[in-house]
Short mmCIF file of C-alpha atoms and ligand atoms in Angstrom, two decimals:
data_model
loop_
_atom_site.label_atom_id
_atom_site.label_comp_id
_atom_site.label_asym_id
_atom_site.label_seq_id
_atom_site.Cartn_x
_atom_site.Cartn_y
_atom_site.Cartn_z
CA UNK A 1 96.26 111.67 86.63
CA UNK A 2 96.13 113.01 89.91
CA UNK A 3 97.22 110.92 93.38
CA UNK A 4 95.37 110.80 96.74
CA UNK A 5 97.34 112.93 98.71
CA UNK A 6 97.50 109.95 101.48
CA UNK A 7 99.60 107.86 98.81
CA UNK A 8 103.00 106.18 99.95
CA UNK A 9 105.79 108.98 100.28
CA UNK A 10 107.99 107.20 98.26
CA UNK A 11 105.34 106.60 95.55
CA UNK A 12 104.51 110.32 95.25
CA UNK A 13 106.66 110.79 92.16
CA UNK A 14 105.62 107.50 90.57
CA UNK A 15 104.82 107.84 86.92
CA UNK A 16 101.89 105.75 85.46
CA UNK A 17 103.25 102.11 84.14
CA UNK A 18 104.84 103.04 80.75
CA UNK A 19 102.76 100.08 78.84
CA UNK A 20 99.49 102.17 79.96
CA UNK A 21 100.53 105.77 79.57
CA UNK A 22 99.62 106.16 75.83
CA UNK A 23 95.56 104.92 77.42
CA UNK A 24 96.14 107.99 79.62
CA UNK A 25 98.20 110.40 78.06
CA UNK A 26 98.73 110.71 74.47
CA UNK A 27 95.51 110.90 71.43
CA UNK A 28 93.89 107.89 69.99
CA UNK A 29 95.76 105.80 67.42
CA UNK A 30 94.25 103.33 64.55
CA UNK A 31 97.53 101.22 64.31
CA UNK A 32 99.42 99.62 67.38
CA UNK A 33 103.05 99.34 66.58
CA UNK A 34 104.32 99.84 70.24
CA UNK A 35 103.83 96.60 71.70
CA UNK A 36 105.54 94.14 70.55
CA UNK A 37 102.64 91.79 69.90
CA UNK A 38 102.32 89.01 67.47
CA UNK A 39 100.12 90.43 64.19
CA UNK A 40 99.69 86.45 63.15
CA UNK A 41 97.89 85.21 66.54
CA UNK A 42 94.47 84.54 67.20
CA UNK A 43 91.90 85.99 69.06
CA UNK A 44 93.88 86.91 72.23
CA UNK A 45 97.30 88.52 70.29
CA UNK A 46 96.22 91.96 71.14
CA UNK A 47 96.95 93.11 74.95
CA UNK A 48 93.21 93.40 76.58
CA UNK A 49 91.13 96.93 76.69
CA UNK A 50 92.21 98.96 79.95
CA UNK A 51 89.55 101.39 80.40
CA UNK A 52 87.12 98.73 80.28
CA UNK A 53 84.26 101.88 80.14
CA UNK A 54 81.55 99.63 78.80
CA UNK A 55 82.01 96.82 81.27
CA UNK A 56 81.80 99.28 84.26
CA UNK A 57 78.82 100.42 83.04
CA UNK A 58 77.21 97.55 82.97
CA UNK A 59 78.66 96.37 86.02
CA UNK A 60 77.28 100.17 87.81
CA UNK A 61 74.42 98.74 86.72
CA UNK A 62 73.40 96.15 87.73
CA UNK A 63 75.22 96.45 91.43
CA UNK A 64 73.48 99.42 91.73
CA UNK A 65 69.87 98.07 91.17
CA UNK A 66 70.69 95.52 93.49
CA UNK A 67 68.24 96.62 96.70
CA UNK A 68 69.04 100.21 97.15
CA UNK A 69 67.98 101.72 99.93
CA UNK A 70 64.98 104.27 99.46
CA UNK A 71 66.19 107.54 99.76
CA UNK A 72 69.47 106.76 97.67
CA UNK A 73 70.41 108.55 94.82
CA UNK A 74 73.15 106.83 92.22
CA UNK A 75 76.06 109.14 91.62
CA UNK A 76 79.13 106.88 90.96
CA UNK A 77 80.75 106.22 87.38
CA UNK A 78 83.16 104.29 85.49
CA UNK A 79 85.93 106.54 87.09
CA UNK A 80 85.13 105.18 90.45
CA UNK A 81 86.03 101.62 89.54
CA UNK A 82 88.91 99.21 89.13
CA UNK A 83 88.72 95.78 88.18
CA UNK A 84 91.29 93.93 89.95
CA UNK A 85 92.37 90.27 89.32
CA UNK A 86 90.36 88.83 92.25
CA UNK A 87 89.53 90.82 95.18
CA UNK A 88 92.75 89.58 96.68
CA UNK A 89 94.28 91.88 94.57
CA UNK A 90 92.33 95.18 95.58
CA UNK A 91 93.36 94.24 99.12
CA UNK A 92 97.42 93.86 98.27
CA UNK A 93 96.91 97.51 95.72
CA UNK A 94 95.44 99.07 98.11
CA UNK A 95 98.43 97.74 100.94
CA UNK A 96 101.00 99.05 98.68
CA UNK A 97 99.15 102.61 97.41
CA UNK A 98 98.89 103.57 100.88
CA UNK A 99 100.70 102.54 104.00
CA UNK A 100 103.96 103.08 104.14
CA UNK A 101 106.04 99.92 105.77
CA UNK A 102 107.49 100.71 109.00
CA UNK A 103 105.77 103.09 109.86
CA UNK A 104 101.89 103.04 109.19
CA UNK A 105 99.64 101.18 110.88
CA UNK A 106 96.39 99.02 109.41
CA UNK A 107 93.61 97.47 111.76
CA UNK A 108 91.80 94.41 111.29
CA UNK A 109 88.81 93.15 113.48
CA UNK A 110 89.40 89.69 114.42
CA UNK A 111 88.03 87.06 113.68
CA UNK A 112 88.09 87.83 109.81
CA UNK A 113 89.76 86.63 106.56
CA UNK A 114 93.25 85.93 106.62
CA UNK A 115 94.68 87.84 103.72
CA UNK A 116 94.02 91.36 105.16
CA UNK A 117 96.64 90.36 107.92
CA UNK A 118 98.89 87.83 105.47
CA UNK A 119 99.71 90.73 103.30
CA UNK A 120 100.14 93.61 105.44
CA UNK A 121 102.71 91.83 106.66
CA UNK A 122 104.48 90.74 103.34
CA UNK A 123 103.91 94.75 103.16
CA UNK A 124 106.06 95.44 106.23
CA UNK A 125 102.52 96.93 107.86
CA UNK A 126 102.29 96.74 111.36
CA UNK A 127 98.67 95.00 112.20
CA UNK A 128 97.02 95.38 115.23
CA UNK A 129 94.06 93.38 115.26
CA UNK A 130 90.82 94.15 117.33
CA UNK A 131 88.14 91.91 118.85
CA UNK A 132 84.69 91.67 117.54
CA UNK A 133 82.20 92.21 120.95
CA UNK A 134 79.04 90.81 121.25
CA UNK A 135 77.13 87.43 121.26
CA UNK A 136 76.96 87.40 117.14
CA UNK A 137 80.63 89.14 117.14
CA UNK A 138 79.28 91.77 115.06
CA UNK A 139 80.39 94.81 117.36
CA UNK A 140 83.24 96.48 117.25
CA UNK A 141 85.31 99.39 119.96
CA UNK A 142 84.87 102.30 117.66
CA UNK A 143 86.88 104.74 120.20
CA UNK A 144 89.45 102.10 120.62
CA UNK A 145 90.24 102.08 116.80
CA UNK A 146 89.98 106.01 116.25
CA UNK A 147 93.10 106.16 119.49
CA UNK A 148 95.21 103.79 116.78
CA UNK A 149 94.48 106.24 113.77
CA UNK A 150 95.31 103.42 111.29
CA UNK A 151 96.23 104.51 107.66
CA UNK A 152 93.72 101.23 106.98
CA UNK A 153 90.73 99.62 108.15
CA UNK A 154 89.62 96.42 106.93
CA UNK A 155 86.35 95.49 107.68
CA UNK A 156 84.56 92.39 106.16
CA UNK A 157 80.96 92.51 105.61
CA UNK A 158 79.37 90.07 105.96
CA UNK A 159 82.10 88.55 107.92
CA UNK A 160 83.91 85.73 106.83
CA UNK A 161 84.35 83.21 108.69
CA UNK A 162 81.49 84.62 111.39
CA UNK A 163 78.65 85.29 108.65
CA UNK A 164 77.50 88.03 110.33
CA UNK A 165 76.95 91.59 109.70
CA UNK A 166 78.33 95.03 111.19
CA UNK A 167 75.87 97.43 111.29
CA UNK A 168 75.62 100.44 108.72
CA UNK A 169 75.64 102.80 112.18
CA UNK A 170 79.05 101.68 112.67
CA UNK A 171 80.02 101.51 109.50
CA UNK A 172 79.57 105.36 109.04
CA UNK A 173 81.31 106.33 112.30
CA UNK A 174 84.10 104.99 111.46
CA UNK A 175 84.02 106.28 108.41
CA UNK A 176 83.11 110.07 110.09
CA UNK A 177 85.66 109.67 113.00
CA UNK A 178 88.85 107.83 111.14
CA UNK A 179 91.66 110.19 109.55
CA UNK A 180 92.82 107.00 107.36
CA UNK A 181 90.30 104.54 104.97
CA UNK A 182 87.67 102.11 105.33
CA UNK A 183 87.95 99.06 103.34
CA UNK A 184 84.96 97.38 103.60
CA UNK A 185 85.25 93.97 101.78
CA UNK A 186 81.90 92.87 100.38
CA UNK A 187 82.79 89.62 99.03
CA UNK A 188 79.49 88.09 100.26
CA UNK A 189 77.20 91.06 100.05
CA UNK A 190 74.78 89.33 97.31
CA UNK A 191 74.02 86.52 99.77
CA UNK A 192 73.13 89.09 102.32
CA UNK A 193 69.50 91.06 102.73
CA UNK A 194 71.65 94.31 104.06
CA UNK A 195 71.82 96.77 101.53
CA UNK A 196 75.50 97.56 100.24
CA UNK A 197 77.83 100.36 102.21
CA UNK A 198 78.83 101.55 98.14
CA UNK A 199 75.71 103.83 99.02
CA UNK A 200 77.59 105.66 101.04
CA UNK A 201 80.40 106.64 98.60
CA UNK A 202 79.89 109.78 97.68
CA UNK A 203 79.11 110.54 101.20
CA UNK A 204 82.57 109.25 102.51
CA UNK A 205 85.75 109.92 100.50
CA UNK A 206 87.94 107.42 102.95
CA UNK A 207 85.71 104.41 101.82
CA UNK A 208 86.99 102.11 99.87
CA UNK A 209 84.70 99.22 99.13
CA UNK A 210 85.97 95.30 97.49
CA UNK A 211 84.10 93.46 95.41
CA UNK A 212 84.36 89.92 93.43
CA UNK A 213 82.54 87.65 91.12
CA UNK A 214 84.58 84.91 92.96
CA UNK A 215 81.77 84.77 95.42
CA UNK A 216 77.66 85.30 94.37
CA UNK A 217 78.37 85.66 90.58
CA UNK A 218 79.68 82.45 90.44
CA UNK A 219 83.33 83.05 88.55
CA UNK A 220 86.05 82.10 91.14
CA UNK A 221 88.23 80.93 88.41
CA UNK A 222 87.43 84.11 86.00
CA UNK A 223 89.15 86.02 88.55
CA UNK A 224 88.34 89.03 88.48
CA UNK A 225 87.01 91.68 91.49
CA UNK A 226 86.62 95.10 92.07
CA UNK A 227 87.90 98.10 93.51
CA UNK A 228 85.41 100.91 94.17
CA UNK A 229 85.88 104.15 95.74
CA UNK A 230 86.36 108.29 94.63
CA UNK A 231 88.24 108.77 91.61
CA UNK A 232 91.75 109.94 93.34
CA UNK A 233 91.83 106.83 95.11
CA UNK A 234 90.98 104.65 91.50
CA UNK A 235 93.62 107.18 89.91
CA UNK A 236 96.61 105.99 92.53
CA UNK A 237 96.13 102.33 92.04
CA UNK A 238 96.39 102.63 88.49
CA UNK A 239 100.03 103.64 88.92
CA UNK A 240 100.09 100.39 91.27
CA UNK A 241 98.65 97.52 89.44
CA UNK A 242 100.31 95.61 86.95
CA UNK A 243 99.35 96.61 83.34
CA UNK A 244 96.61 94.42 81.49
CA UNK A 245 95.89 92.35 84.73
CA UNK A 246 92.29 91.75 83.75
CA UNK A 247 92.58 89.05 80.50
CA UNK A 248 90.61 88.83 77.41
CA UNK A 249 88.92 85.51 78.77
CA UNK A 250 87.99 87.43 82.44
CA UNK A 251 86.40 90.39 80.58
CA UNK A 252 84.29 87.70 78.60
CA UNK A 253 83.13 86.03 81.30
CA UNK A 254 82.23 88.86 83.34
CA UNK A 255 80.30 90.51 80.55
CA UNK A 256 78.16 87.33 80.05
CA UNK A 257 77.16 87.33 83.20
CA UNK A 258 76.33 90.91 83.47
CA UNK A 259 74.22 90.64 80.70
CA UNK A 260 72.43 87.80 81.24
CA UNK A 261 72.13 87.80 85.41
CA UNK A 262 68.85 86.45 86.13
CA UNK A 263 70.34 82.55 86.27
CA UNK A 264 72.74 83.85 88.98
CA UNK A 265 70.26 86.02 90.83
CA UNK A 266 68.05 83.11 90.91
CA UNK A 267 71.41 80.91 92.65
CA UNK A 268 71.13 83.47 95.62
CA UNK A 269 67.96 83.05 96.25
CA UNK A 270 68.23 79.27 96.57
CA UNK A 271 71.49 79.63 98.19
CA UNK A 272 70.08 81.59 100.85
CA UNK A 273 67.05 79.08 101.20
CA UNK A 274 69.42 76.48 101.51
CA UNK A 275 71.36 78.50 104.31
CA UNK A 276 68.48 79.10 106.28
CA UNK A 277 67.07 75.17 105.50
CA UNK A 278 70.82 73.34 106.81
CA UNK A 279 70.86 75.92 109.94
CA UNK A 280 67.57 74.86 110.79
CA UNK A 281 68.38 71.03 110.35
CA UNK A 282 71.62 71.53 112.20
CA UNK A 283 70.38 73.75 115.01
CA UNK A 284 68.02 70.21 116.11
CA UNK A 285 71.10 68.59 116.55
CA UNK A 286 72.53 68.30 120.49
CA UNK A 287 75.96 67.91 119.39
CA UNK A 288 76.05 71.69 118.05
CA UNK A 289 76.78 74.28 120.58
CA UNK A 290 76.01 77.41 118.23
CA UNK A 291 75.27 78.29 114.58
CA UNK A 292 76.04 82.18 113.88
CA UNK A 293 73.24 83.51 111.72
CA UNK A 294 74.51 84.09 108.64
CA UNK A 295 74.57 86.52 105.53
CA UNK A 296 76.61 84.74 103.62
CA UNK A 297 76.86 81.58 101.40
CA UNK A 298 78.79 79.88 104.58
CA UNK A 299 77.67 78.79 108.42
CA UNK A 300 80.31 78.76 111.31
CA UNK A 301 79.26 76.26 113.47
CA UNK A 302 80.51 75.42 116.83
CA UNK A 303 80.46 71.69 117.87
CA UNK A 304 80.32 69.92 121.08
CA UNK A 305 82.20 67.12 119.64
CA UNK A 306 84.59 69.01 117.39
CA UNK A 307 87.35 66.25 116.82
CA UNK A 308 84.98 63.48 116.03
CA UNK A 309 83.04 65.36 113.41
CA UNK A 310 86.41 66.86 111.90
CA UNK A 311 87.51 62.95 111.61
CA UNK A 312 84.21 61.64 110.46
CA UNK A 313 84.62 64.76 106.98
CA UNK A 314 88.37 63.58 106.60
CA UNK A 315 87.40 59.96 106.54
CA UNK A 316 84.94 61.40 103.78
CA UNK A 317 87.53 63.69 102.26
CA UNK A 318 85.23 66.41 102.70
CA UNK A 319 86.48 69.62 103.44
CA UNK A 320 85.74 72.18 105.93
CA UNK A 321 87.73 75.21 107.68
CA UNK A 322 88.64 74.59 110.73
CA UNK A 323 88.37 77.43 112.90
CA UNK A 324 88.97 76.41 116.15
CA UNK A 325 92.20 78.68 116.45
CA UNK A 326 89.78 81.70 116.71
CA UNK A 327 86.56 80.06 117.61
CA UNK A 328 86.42 77.37 120.32
CA UNK A 329 85.56 73.92 118.54
CA UNK A 330 84.34 75.78 115.18
CA UNK A 331 84.05 74.78 111.38
CA UNK A 332 83.20 77.22 108.78
CA UNK A 333 81.15 75.46 106.12
CA UNK A 334 80.37 76.50 102.60
CA UNK A 335 76.39 75.89 101.53
CA UNK A 336 77.04 73.51 99.01
CA UNK A 337 74.85 71.47 96.30
CA UNK A 338 71.87 69.91 97.98
CA UNK A 339 73.63 65.92 97.69
CA UNK A 340 76.44 68.05 99.34
CA UNK A 341 74.49 69.78 102.15
CA UNK A 342 72.78 65.81 103.13
CA UNK A 343 76.22 64.38 103.30
CA UNK A 344 77.83 66.99 105.35
CA UNK A 345 74.43 66.86 107.50
CA UNK A 346 74.42 62.87 107.94
CA UNK A 347 78.32 63.67 109.04
CA UNK A 348 77.29 65.56 111.72
CA UNK A 349 74.27 63.58 112.96
CA UNK A 350 76.30 60.74 113.21
C1 PLP B 1 85.93 88.09 102.62
C2 PLP B 1 86.74 87.77 101.28
N1 PLP B 1 87.25 88.86 100.81
C3 PLP B 1 87.74 88.12 99.24
C4 PLP B 1 88.26 87.21 98.84
C5 PLP B 1 89.05 86.91 98.11
O1 PLP B 1 88.54 86.56 96.84
P1 PLP B 1 88.89 86.56 95.57
O2 PLP B 1 88.71 85.48 94.69
O3 PLP B 1 88.07 87.89 94.82
O4 PLP B 1 90.43 87.30 95.16
C6 PLP B 1 87.93 86.07 99.90
C7 PLP B 1 87.92 84.70 98.95
O5 PLP B 1 87.83 83.97 99.73
C8 PLP B 1 86.78 86.25 100.90
O6 PLP B 1 86.28 85.66 101.37
#
């Protein structure tokens, strides 16, 4: 299995982890006496399926049927997918596979999901934050990123914690112009009406999509995400990923939701409606300065009486994300159940 040419220099001669070599390099076997497992154990006594071919097929079928652009012809297959232990693992794998520590630059828009900078620093990488621009914080200075020539650029789309979307025109320009990888984290794409960048994957060899089952699919406790990219990128990540990181119960839970997805699709519609309703309700309050137009399952709200609201929320033991270090007097609140949203609204309205 070939590694991508832009893999970290120190990894160029690495072999696949020994426990998974047998799945990729040798013939089939009927009896496994090479894994030292307990043959008298129960349902989980063997290691999980490493290839997950059926699951990947099912996953692609589902996600490629959601809101495709009219001209799209599907051309992705199982070789383009790697399941990960949450998309957090996907972020870390990319940082460990490609940029060289103490040498390469990772570009990250600001504000955005904190994990990109956090794990970049852990991996000894230099981070450059690029401010998001415009009143919806969904514009970015493409030329300045091109000049910086990052090995990886992370774009969260729709963006956490703002909730807004960057246009396909900007994303395509970035993919066309950068030598490095453009990683588009679509953790919240299920709550958006804009189609996924997945549909452009074949056009751009440097495009990488991150997905998760933690948000729209309702499986945060299962810890499963996916990296979707060109085969050599996926193959390279196999050299880095811990063997067997997707457990048997995780695979079972993912299979179940993908086999019978209608219930979950209904929740996406419901959450979008609740988001609209809460947005309208909140925008009528005088203490609300601004609510960003959200394409996610949360709202970013700037408040005149930020301190007072925070005190009220704490008193009621309601946790929201304090975003005031990045956006003045702002909190990010998830769309909850009807009762939870009502309780939150009452505190804002008090
Ligand atoms: C933008 C974004 N990406 C990735 C993640 C991580 O998700 P997971 O639970 O799949 O690790 C989150 C979680 O909040 C997120 O907001």
